[in-house]
CSV table of C-alpha atoms in Angstrom, one decimal:
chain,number,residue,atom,x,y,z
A,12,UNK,CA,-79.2,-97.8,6.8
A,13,UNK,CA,-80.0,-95.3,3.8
A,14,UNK,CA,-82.2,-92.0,4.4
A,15,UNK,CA,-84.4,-91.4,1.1
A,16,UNK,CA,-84.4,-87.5,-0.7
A,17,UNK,CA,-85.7,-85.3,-3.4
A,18,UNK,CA,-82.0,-83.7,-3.2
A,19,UNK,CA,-79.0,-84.0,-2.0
A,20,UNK,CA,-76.4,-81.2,-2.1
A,21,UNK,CA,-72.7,-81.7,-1.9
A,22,UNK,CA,-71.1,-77.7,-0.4
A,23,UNK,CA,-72.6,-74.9,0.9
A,24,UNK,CA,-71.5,-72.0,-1.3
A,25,UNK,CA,-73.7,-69.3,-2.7
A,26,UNK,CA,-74.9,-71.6,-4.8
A,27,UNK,CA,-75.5,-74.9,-3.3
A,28,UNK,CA,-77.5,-73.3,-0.2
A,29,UNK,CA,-79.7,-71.3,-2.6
A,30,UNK,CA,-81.1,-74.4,-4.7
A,31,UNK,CA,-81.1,-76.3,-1.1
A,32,UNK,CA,-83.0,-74.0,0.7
A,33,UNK,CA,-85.6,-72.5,-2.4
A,34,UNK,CA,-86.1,-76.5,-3.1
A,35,UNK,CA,-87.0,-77.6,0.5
A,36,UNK,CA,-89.4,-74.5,0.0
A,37,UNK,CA,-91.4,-76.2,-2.3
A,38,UNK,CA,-91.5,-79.3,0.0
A,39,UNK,CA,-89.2,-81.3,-1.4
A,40,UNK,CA,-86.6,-82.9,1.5
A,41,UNK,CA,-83.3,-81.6,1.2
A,42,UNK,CA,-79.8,-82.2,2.6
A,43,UNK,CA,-76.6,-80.1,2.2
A,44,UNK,CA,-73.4,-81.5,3.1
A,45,UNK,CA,-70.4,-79.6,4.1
A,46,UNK,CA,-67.3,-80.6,5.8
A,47,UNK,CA,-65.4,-76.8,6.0
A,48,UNK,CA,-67.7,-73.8,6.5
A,49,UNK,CA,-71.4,-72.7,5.5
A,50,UNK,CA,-71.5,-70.0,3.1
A,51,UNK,CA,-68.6,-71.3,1.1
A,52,UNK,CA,-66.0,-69.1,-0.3
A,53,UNK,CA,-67.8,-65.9,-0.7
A,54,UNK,CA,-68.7,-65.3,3.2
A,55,UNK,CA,-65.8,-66.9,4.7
A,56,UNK,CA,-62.8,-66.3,2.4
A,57,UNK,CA,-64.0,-64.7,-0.3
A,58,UNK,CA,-66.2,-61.5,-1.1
A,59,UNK,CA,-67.6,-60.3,2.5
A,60,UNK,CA,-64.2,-60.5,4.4
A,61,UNK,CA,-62.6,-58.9,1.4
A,62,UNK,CA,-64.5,-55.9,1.7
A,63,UNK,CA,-64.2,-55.4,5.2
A,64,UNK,CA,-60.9,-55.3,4.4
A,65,UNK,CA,-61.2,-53.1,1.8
A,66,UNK,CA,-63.1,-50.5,4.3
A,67,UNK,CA,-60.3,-50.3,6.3
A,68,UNK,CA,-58.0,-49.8,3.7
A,69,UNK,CA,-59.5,-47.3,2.4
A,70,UNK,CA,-59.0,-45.3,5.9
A,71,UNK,CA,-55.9,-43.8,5.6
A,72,UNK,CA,-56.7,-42.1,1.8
A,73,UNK,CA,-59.2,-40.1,3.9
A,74,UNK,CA,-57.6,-39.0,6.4
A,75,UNK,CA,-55.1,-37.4,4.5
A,76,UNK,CA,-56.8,-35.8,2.3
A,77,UNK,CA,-59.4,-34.1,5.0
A,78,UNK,CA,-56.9,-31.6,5.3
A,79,UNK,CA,-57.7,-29.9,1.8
A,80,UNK,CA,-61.5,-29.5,3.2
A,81,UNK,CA,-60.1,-28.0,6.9
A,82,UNK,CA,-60.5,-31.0,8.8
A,83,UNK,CA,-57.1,-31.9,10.5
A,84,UNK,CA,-57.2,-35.3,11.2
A,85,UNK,CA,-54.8,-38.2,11.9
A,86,UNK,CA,-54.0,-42.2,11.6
A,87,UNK,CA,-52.2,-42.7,15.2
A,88,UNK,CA,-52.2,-46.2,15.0
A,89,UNK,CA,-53.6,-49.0,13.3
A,90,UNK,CA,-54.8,-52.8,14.8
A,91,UNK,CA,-54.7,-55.7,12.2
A,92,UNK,CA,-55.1,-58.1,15.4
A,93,UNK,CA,-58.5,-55.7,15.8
A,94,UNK,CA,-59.3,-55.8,11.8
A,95,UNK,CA,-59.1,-59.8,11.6
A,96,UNK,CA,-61.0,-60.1,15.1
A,97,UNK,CA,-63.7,-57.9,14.0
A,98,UNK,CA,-63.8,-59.4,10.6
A,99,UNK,CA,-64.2,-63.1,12.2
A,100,UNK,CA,-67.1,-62.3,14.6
A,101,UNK,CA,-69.5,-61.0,11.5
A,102,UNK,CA,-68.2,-63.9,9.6
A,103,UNK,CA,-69.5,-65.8,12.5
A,104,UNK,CA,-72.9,-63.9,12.8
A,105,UNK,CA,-73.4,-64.7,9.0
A,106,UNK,CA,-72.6,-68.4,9.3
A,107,UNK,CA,-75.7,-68.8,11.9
A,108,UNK,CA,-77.8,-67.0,9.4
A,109,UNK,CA,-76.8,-69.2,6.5
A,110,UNK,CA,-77.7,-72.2,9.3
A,111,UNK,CA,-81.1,-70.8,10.0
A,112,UNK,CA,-81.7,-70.1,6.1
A,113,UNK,CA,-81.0,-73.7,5.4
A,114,UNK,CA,-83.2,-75.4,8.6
A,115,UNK,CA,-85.8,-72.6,8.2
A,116,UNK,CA,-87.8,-74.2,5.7
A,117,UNK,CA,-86.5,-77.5,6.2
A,118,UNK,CA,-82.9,-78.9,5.0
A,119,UNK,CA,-81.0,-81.0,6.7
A,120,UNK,CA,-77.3,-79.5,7.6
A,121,UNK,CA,-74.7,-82.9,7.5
A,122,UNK,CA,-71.4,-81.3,8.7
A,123,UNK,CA,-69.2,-84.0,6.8
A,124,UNK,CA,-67.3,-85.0,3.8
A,125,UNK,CA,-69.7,-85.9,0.9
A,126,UNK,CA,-68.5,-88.0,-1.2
A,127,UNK,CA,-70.6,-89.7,-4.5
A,128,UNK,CA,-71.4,-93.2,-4.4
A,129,UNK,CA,-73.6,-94.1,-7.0
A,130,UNK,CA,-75.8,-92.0,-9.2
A,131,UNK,CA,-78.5,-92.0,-6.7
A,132,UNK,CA,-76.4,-92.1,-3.6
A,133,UNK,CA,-73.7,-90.0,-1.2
A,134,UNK,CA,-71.6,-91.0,1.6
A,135,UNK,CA,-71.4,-88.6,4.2
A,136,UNK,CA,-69.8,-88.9,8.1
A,137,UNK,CA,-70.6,-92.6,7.8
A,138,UNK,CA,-74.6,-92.6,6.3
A,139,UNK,CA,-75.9,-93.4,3.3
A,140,UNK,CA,-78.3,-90.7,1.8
A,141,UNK,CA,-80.2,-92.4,-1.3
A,142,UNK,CA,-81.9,-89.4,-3.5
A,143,UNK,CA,-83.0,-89.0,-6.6
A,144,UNK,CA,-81.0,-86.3,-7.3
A,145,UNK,CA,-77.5,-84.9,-6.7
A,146,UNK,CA,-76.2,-81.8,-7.0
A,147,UNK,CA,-72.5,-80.6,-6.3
A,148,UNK,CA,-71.7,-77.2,-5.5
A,149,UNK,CA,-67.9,-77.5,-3.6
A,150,UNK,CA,-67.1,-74.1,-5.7
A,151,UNK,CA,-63.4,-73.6,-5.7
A,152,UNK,CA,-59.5,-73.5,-4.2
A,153,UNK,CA,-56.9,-71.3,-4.3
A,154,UNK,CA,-54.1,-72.5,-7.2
A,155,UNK,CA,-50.5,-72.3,-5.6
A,156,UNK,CA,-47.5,-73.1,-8.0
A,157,UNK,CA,-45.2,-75.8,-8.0
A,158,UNK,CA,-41.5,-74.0,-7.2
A,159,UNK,CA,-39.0,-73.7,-4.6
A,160,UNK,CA,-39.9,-72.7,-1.2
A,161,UNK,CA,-43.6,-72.2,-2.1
A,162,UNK,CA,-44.4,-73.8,1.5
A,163,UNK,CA,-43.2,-70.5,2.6
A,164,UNK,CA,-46.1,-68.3,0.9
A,165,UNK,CA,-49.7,-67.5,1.8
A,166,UNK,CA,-53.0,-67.7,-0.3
A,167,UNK,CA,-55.7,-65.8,-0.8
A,168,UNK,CA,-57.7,-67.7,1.9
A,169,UNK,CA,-54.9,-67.8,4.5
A,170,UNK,CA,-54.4,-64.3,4.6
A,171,UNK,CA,-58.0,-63.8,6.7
A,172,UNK,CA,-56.1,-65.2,9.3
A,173,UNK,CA,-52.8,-63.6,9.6
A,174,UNK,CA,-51.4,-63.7,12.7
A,175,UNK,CA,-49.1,-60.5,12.3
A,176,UNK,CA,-49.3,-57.4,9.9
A,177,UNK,CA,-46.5,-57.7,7.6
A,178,UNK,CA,-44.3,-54.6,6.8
A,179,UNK,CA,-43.6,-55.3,3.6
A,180,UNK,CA,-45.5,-57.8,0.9
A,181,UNK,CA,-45.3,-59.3,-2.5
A,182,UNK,CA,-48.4,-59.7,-4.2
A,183,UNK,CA,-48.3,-62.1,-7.0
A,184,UNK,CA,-51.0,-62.5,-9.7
A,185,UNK,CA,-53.3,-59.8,-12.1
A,186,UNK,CA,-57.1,-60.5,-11.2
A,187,UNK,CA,-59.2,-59.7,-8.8
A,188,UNK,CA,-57.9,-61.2,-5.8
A,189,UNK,CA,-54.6,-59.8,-6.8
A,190,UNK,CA,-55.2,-56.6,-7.6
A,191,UNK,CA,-57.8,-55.7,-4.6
A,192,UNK,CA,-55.3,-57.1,-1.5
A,193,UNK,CA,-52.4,-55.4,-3.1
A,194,UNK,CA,-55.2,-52.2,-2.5
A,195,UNK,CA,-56.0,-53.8,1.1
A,196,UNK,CA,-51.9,-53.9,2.0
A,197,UNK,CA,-50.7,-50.5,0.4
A,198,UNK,CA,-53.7,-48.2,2.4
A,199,UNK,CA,-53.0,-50.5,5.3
A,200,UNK,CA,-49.5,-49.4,5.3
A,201,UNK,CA,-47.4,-52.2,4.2
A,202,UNK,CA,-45.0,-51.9,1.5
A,203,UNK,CA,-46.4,-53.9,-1.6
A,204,UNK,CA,-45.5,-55.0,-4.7
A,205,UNK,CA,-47.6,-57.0,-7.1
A,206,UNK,CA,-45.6,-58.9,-9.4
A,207,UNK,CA,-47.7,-60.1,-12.9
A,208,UNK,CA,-45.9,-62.4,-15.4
A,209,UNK,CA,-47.9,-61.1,-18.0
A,210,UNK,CA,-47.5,-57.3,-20.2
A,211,UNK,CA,-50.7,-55.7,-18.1
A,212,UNK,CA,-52.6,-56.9,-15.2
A,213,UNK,CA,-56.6,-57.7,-15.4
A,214,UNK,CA,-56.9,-59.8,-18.3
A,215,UNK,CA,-60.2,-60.2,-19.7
A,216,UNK,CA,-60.9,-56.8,-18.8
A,217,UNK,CA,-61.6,-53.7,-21.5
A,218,UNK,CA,-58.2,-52.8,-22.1
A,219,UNK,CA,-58.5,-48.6,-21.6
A,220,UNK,CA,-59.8,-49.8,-18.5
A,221,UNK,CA,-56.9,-52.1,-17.4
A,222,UNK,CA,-53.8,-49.3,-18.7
A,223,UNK,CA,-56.4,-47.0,-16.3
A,224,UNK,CA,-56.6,-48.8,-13.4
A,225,UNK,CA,-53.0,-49.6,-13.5
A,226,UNK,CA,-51.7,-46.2,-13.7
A,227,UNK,CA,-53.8,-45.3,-10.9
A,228,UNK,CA,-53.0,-48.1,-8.6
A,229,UNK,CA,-49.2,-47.1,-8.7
A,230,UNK,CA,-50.5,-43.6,-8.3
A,231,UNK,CA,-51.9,-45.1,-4.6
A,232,UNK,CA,-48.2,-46.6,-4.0
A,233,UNK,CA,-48.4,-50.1,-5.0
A,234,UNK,CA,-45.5,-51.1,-6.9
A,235,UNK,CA,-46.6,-52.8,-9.9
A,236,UNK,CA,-44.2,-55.2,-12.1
A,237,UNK,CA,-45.2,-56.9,-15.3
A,238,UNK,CA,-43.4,-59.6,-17.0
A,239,UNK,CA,-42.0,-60.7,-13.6
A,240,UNK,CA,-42.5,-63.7,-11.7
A,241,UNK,CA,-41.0,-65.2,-8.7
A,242,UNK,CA,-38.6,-68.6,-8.8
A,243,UNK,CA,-38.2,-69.1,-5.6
A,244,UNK,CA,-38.6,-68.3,-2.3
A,245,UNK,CA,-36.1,-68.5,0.9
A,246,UNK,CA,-37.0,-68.2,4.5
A,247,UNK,CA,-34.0,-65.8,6.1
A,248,UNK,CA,-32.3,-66.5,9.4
A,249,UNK,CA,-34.1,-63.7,11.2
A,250,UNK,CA,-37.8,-65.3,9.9
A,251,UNK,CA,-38.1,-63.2,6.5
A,252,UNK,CA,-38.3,-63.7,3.2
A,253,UNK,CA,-36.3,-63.2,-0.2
A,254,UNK,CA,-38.3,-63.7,-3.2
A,255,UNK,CA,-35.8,-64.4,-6.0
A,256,UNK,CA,-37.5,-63.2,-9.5
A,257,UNK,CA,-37.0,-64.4,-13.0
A,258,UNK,CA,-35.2,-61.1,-13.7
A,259,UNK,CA,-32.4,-62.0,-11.4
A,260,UNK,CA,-33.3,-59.4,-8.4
A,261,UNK,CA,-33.7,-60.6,-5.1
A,262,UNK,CA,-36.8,-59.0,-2.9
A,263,UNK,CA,-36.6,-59.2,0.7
A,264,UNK,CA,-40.0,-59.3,2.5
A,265,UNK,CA,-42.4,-60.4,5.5
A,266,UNK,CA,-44.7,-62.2,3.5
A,267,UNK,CA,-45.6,-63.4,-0.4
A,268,UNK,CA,-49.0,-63.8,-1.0
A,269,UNK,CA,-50.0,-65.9,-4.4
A,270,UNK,CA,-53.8,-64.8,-5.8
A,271,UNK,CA,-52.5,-66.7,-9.0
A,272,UNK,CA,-56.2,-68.5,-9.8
A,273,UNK,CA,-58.7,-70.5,-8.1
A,274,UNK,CA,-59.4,-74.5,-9.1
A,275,UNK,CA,-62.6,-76.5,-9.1
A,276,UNK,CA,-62.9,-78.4,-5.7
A,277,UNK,CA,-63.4,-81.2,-6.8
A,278,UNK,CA,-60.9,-84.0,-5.7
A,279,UNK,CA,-62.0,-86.6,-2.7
A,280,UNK,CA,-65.6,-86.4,-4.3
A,281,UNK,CA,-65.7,-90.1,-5.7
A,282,UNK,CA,-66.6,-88.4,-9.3
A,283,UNK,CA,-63.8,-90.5,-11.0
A,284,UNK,CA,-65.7,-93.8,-9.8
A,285,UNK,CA,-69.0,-93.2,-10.6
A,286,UNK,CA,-67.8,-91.9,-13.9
A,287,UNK,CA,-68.5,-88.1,-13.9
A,288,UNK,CA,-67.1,-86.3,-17.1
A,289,UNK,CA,-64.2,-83.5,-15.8
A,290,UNK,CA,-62.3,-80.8,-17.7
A,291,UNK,CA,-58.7,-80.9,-18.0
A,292,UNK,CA,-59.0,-77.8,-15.2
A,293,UNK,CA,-60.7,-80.3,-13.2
A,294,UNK,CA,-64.2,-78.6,-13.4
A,295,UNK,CA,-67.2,-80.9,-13.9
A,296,UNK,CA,-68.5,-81.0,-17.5
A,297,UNK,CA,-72.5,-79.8,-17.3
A,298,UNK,CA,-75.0,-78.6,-19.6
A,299,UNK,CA,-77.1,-75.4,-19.6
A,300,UNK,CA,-79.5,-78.0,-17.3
A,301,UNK,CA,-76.5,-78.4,-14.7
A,302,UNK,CA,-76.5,-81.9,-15.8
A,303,UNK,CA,-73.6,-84.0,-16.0
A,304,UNK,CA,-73.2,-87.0,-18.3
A,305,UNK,CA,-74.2,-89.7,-15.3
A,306,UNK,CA,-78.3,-88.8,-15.1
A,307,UNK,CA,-78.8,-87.9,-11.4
A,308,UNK,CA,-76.1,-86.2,-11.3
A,309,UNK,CA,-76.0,-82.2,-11.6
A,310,UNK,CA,-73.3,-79.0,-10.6
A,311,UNK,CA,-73.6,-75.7,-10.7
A,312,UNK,CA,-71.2,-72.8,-9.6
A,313,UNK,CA,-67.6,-72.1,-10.0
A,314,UNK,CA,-66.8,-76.0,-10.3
A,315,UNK,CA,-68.6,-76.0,-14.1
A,316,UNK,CA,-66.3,-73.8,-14.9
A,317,UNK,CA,-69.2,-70.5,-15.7
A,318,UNK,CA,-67.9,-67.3,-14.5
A,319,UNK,CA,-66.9,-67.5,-10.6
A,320,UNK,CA,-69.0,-65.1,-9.3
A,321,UNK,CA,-71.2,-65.0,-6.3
A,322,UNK,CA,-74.8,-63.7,-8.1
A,323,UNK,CA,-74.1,-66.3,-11.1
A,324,UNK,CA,-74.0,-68.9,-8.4
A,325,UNK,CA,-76.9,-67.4,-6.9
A,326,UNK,CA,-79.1,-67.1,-10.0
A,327,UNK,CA,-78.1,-70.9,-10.9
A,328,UNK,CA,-79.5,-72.2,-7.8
A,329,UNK,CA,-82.3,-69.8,-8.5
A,330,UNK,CA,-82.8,-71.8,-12.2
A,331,UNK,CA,-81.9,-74.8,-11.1
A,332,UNK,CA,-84.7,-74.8,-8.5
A,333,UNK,CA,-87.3,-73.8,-11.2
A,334,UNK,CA,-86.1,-76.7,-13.7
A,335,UNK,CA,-86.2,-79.2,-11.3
A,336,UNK,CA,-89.0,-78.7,-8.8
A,337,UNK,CA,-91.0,-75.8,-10.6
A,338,UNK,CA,-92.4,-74.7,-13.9
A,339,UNK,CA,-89.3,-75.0,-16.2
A,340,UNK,CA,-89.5,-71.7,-17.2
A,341,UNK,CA,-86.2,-70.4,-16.7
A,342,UNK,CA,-82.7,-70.9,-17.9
A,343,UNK,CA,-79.2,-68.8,-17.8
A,344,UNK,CA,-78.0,-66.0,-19.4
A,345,UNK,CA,-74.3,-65.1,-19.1
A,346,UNK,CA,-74.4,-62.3,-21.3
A,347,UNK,CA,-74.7,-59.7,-19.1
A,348,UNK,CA,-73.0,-59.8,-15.7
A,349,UNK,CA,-71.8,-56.6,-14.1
A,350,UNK,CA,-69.1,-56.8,-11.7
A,351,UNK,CA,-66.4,-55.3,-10.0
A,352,UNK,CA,-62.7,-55.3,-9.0
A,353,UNK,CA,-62.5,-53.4,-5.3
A,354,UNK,CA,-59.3,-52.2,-6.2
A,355,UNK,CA,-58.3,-48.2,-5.1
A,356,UNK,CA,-60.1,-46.8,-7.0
A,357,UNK,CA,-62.7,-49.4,-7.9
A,358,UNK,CA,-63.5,-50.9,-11.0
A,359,UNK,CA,-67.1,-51.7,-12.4
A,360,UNK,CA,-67.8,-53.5,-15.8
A,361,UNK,CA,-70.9,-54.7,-17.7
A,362,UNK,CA,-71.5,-56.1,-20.9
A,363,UNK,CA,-68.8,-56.5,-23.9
A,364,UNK,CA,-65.4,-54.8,-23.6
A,365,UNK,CA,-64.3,-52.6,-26.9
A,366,UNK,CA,-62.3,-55.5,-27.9
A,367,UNK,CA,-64.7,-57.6,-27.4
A,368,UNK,CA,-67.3,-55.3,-29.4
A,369,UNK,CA,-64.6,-54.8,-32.3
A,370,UNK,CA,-64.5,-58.5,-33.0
A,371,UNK,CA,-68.4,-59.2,-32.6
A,372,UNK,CA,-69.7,-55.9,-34.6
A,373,UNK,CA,-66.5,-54.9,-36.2
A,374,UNK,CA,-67.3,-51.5,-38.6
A,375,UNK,CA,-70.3,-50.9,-36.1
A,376,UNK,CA,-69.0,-49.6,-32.7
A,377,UNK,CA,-68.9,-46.2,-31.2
A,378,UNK,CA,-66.9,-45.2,-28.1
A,379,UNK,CA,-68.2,-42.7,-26.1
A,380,UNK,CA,-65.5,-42.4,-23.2
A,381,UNK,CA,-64.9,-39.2,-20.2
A,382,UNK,CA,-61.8,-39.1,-18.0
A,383,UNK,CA,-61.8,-36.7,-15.3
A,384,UNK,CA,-60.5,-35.2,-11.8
A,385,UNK,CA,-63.5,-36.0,-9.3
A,386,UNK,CA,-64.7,-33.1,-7.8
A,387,UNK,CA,-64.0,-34.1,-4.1
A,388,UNK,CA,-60.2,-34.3,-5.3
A,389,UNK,CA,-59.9,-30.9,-6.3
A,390,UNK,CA,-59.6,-29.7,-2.6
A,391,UNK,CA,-58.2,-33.6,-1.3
A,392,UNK,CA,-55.7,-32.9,-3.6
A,393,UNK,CA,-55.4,-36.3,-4.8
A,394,UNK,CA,-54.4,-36.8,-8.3
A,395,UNK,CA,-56.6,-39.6,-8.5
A,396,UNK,CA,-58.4,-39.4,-11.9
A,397,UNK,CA,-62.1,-41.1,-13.5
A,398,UNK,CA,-62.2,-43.1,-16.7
A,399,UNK,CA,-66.1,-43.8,-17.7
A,400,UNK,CA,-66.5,-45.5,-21.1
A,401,UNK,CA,-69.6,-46.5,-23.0
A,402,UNK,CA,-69.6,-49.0,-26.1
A,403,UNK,CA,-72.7,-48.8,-28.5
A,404,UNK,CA,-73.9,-50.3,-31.4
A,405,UNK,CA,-74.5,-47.9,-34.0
A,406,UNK,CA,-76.9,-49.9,-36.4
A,407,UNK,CA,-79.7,-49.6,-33.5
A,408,UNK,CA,-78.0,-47.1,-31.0
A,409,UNK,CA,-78.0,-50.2,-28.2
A,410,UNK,CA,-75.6,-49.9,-25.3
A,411,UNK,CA,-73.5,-53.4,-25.5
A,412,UNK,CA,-70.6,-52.6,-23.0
A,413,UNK,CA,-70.2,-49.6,-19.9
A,414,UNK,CA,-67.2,-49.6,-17.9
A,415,UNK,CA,-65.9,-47.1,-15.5
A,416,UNK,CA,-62.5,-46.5,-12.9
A,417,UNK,CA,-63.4,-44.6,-10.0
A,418,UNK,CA,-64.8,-44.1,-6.6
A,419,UNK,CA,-68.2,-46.3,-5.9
A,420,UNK,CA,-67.9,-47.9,-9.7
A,421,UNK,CA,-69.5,-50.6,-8.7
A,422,UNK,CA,-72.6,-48.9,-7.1
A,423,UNK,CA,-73.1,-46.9,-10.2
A,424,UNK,CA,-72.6,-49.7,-12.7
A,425,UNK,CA,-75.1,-52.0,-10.9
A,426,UNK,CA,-77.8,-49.5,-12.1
A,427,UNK,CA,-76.7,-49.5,-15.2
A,428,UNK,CA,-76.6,-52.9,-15.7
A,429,UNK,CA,-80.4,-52.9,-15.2
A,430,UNK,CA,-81.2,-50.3,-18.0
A,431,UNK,CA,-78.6,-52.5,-20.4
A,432,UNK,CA,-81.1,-55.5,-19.4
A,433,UNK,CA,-83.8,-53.7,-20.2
A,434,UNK,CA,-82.2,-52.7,-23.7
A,435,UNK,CA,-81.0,-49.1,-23.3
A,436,UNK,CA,-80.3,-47.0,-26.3
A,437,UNK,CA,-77.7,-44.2,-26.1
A,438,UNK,CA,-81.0,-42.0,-26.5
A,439,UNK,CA,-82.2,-43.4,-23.6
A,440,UNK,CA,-79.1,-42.1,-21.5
A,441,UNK,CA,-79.4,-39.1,-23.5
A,442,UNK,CA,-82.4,-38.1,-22.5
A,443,UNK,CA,-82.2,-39.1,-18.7
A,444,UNK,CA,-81.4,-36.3,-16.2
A,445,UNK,CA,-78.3,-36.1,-14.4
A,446,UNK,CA,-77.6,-36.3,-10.9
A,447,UNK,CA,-75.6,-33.3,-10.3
A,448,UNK,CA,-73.1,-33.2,-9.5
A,449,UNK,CA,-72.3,-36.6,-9.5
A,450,UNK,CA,-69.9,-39.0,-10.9
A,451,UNK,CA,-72.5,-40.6,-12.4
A,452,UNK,CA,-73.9,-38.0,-14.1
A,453,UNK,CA,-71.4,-38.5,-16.6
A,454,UNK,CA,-72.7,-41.5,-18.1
A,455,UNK,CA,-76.0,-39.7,-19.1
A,456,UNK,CA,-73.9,-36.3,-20.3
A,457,UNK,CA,-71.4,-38.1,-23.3
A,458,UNK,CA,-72.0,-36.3,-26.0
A,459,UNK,CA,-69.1,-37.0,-27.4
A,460,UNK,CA,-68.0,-39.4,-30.1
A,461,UNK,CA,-64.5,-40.8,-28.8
A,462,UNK,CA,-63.9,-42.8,-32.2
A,463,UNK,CA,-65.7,-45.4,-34.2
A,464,UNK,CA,-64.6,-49.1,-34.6
């Protein structure tokens, strides 16, 4: 027996609930299938948990340097049974919420496998759901490389769910996920190293920004090693580890954690039979209409490949919605998407990088940038230090790039992202008044010229 819909949705990410629930909103009857967990990555192994842990890290920076301000205070002890408990009952709350945003205004929740039958059909826990659309939103999967003892090492998805605090930890990888749980480990109070193969961790990244951030993190305590990789791993007699390195040193450890990339999940989903295009990565081949080359069938979210972020997911279910089942009004824009890295201290980025700038407007670039001792760190004593950096075009004075290292970067780059949107000069940060004092007064106060590219 086959159930007839407007949509049906294959994951329940970011993405894949918001075009679910925003279509069923406009009366059309959905169903999202999901075999693993609603809210996908970000709410269950991705962003929220991450930043709980983050929180916590960030504990024991603050209580050490209270003393500076008069406040004697100390870390007696610290949980991680407590931390991971705590963490898995919000993540718990904000699954049933995600379950009444999809039934609220109508979807229909198949906990199954999907899997693509036809063009105009899915497969899921033994029905047949005929629709006239199909949308695939299974996001993405840790990456774990092929080498000796591998079995031995966690991912950035098993690590929510740690049974035991280790001591001491290897991080390996330079993005994100990397760079933030090498944070979450040091303030914790493991021992951690994160090993990168490459010459400097954060690829992609503005490149004052990366030698910054780096030099701060070991600052923290992390140990940080470029051009170093691991060969293999061995499990010890008394239940550690030894992490043998491609420089011939021999690590001993509690645990190794691999934050090495994510890959589209998209294996298991029939795509390969009905004759859905995929990237060598694996990622579903789609247009700037989400559709793939079999008409019908459409993706979205980290599986096309676009930046794997939680808003772009958002806003393409947003779009998606509109071309589909609205006006046809709206379409993506990727060129400017602020983020952040919640690394100690954080990161927060928007629009082009200097490099980026230099190849794009070469002869037509000034750098406005300000590096400086916070002023809650000249009584913590922390030699913690700020790097804020603005790129403008000079041929029309428009902000293309603003980048900063420091406490709450990503707070103060959000709002800056909207004025770039809007098309902010460096007149128009000029002439706006300061917040003082503030940290973020300093993006409205350089007056500066750092050099011209």
């Amino acid at each position: 027996m086959s159930d007839l819909y407007d949509l049906v949705v294959i994951g329940a990410g970011s993405g894949g609930v918001r075009a679910a629930r925003m279509a069923a909103a406009t009366g059309a009857r959905v169903a999202v299938v999901e075999d693993l967990y609603l809210g996908g990555t970000c709410v269950n192994v991705g962003c929220v948990p991450k930043k709980l842990f983050v929180y916590a890290s960030e504990y024991a920076g603050h209580t050490g340097e209270a003393a500076g301000f008069g406040v004697n205070l100390t870390r007696e002890s610290f949980s991680w049974s407590t931390l991971v408990e705590n963490k898995t009952k919000e993540i718990n709350r904000l699954n049933g919420i995600y379950n009444n945003l999809l039934e609220g205004p109508g979807v229909e929740v198949i906990r199954a496998h999907g899997k693509v039958v036809s063009a105009d059909c899915v497969e899921a826990g033994g029905r047949l759901l005929k629709t006239q659309r199909i949308l695939i939103a299974t996001g993405g999967w840790p990456y774990m490389p092929d080498l000796p003892g591998i079995e031995h090492a966690i991912d950035s998805n098993d690590v929510f769910s740690l049974e035991t605090f280790p001591k001491r930890i290897l991080v390996v990888g330079g993005g994100y996920i990397a760079v933030e749980f090498a944070g979450i480990f040091n303030g914790l109070g493991a021992g951690t190293s994160l090993l990168y193969r490459g010459e400097q961790i954060l690829r992609g990244f503005d490149n004052e920004i990366r030698s910054h951030a780096a030099a701060e993190i070991v600052k923290s305590g992390v140990d940080l090693r470029t051009n170093t990789d691991i060969v293999s791993i061995e499990r010890e007699a008394n239940g550690g580890l030894i992490a043998h390195l491609n420089n011939g040193e021999a690590i001993h450890c509690d645990a190794v954690m691999y934050a090495t990339g994510r890959k589209p999940r998209t294996e298991g989903l029939g795509l390969e039979a009905v004759g859905v295009e995929t990237a060598g990565n694996g990622s579903i081949v789609a247009d700037e209409r989400f559709s793939t080359n079999i008409p019908g069938v459409y993706a979205l979210g980290d599986v096309i490949g676009t930046p794997a972020l939680t808003p772009v997911a958002l806003q393409q279910g947003m779009v998606f919605v509109n071309q589909q089942f609205g006006d046809d009004t709206r379409s993506m824009n990727y060129d400017l998407i602020p983020t952040a890295v919640f690394c100690q201290p954080n990161i927060g980025t928007v629009g082009l990088t200097e490099e980026q700038a230099a190849e794009r407007h070469a002869g037509d670039v000034d750098i406005y940038t300000s590096e400086f001792r916070a002023l809650k760190h000249t009584l913590s004593g922390s030699p913690e230090r700020t790097l804020m950096k603005m790129v403008v075009r000079r041929s029309d004075d428009r902000v293309i790039g603003a980048h900063m290292v420091g406490p709450d970067a990503g707070e103060i780059i959000q709002g800056i992202a909207v004025a770039m949107t809007a098309g902010a000069t460096k007149a128009h940060f000029d002439q706006t008044l300061g917040i003082h004092p503030t940290a973020a007064e300093e993006f409205v106060t350089m007056r500066t010229l750092t050099r011209s590219i």
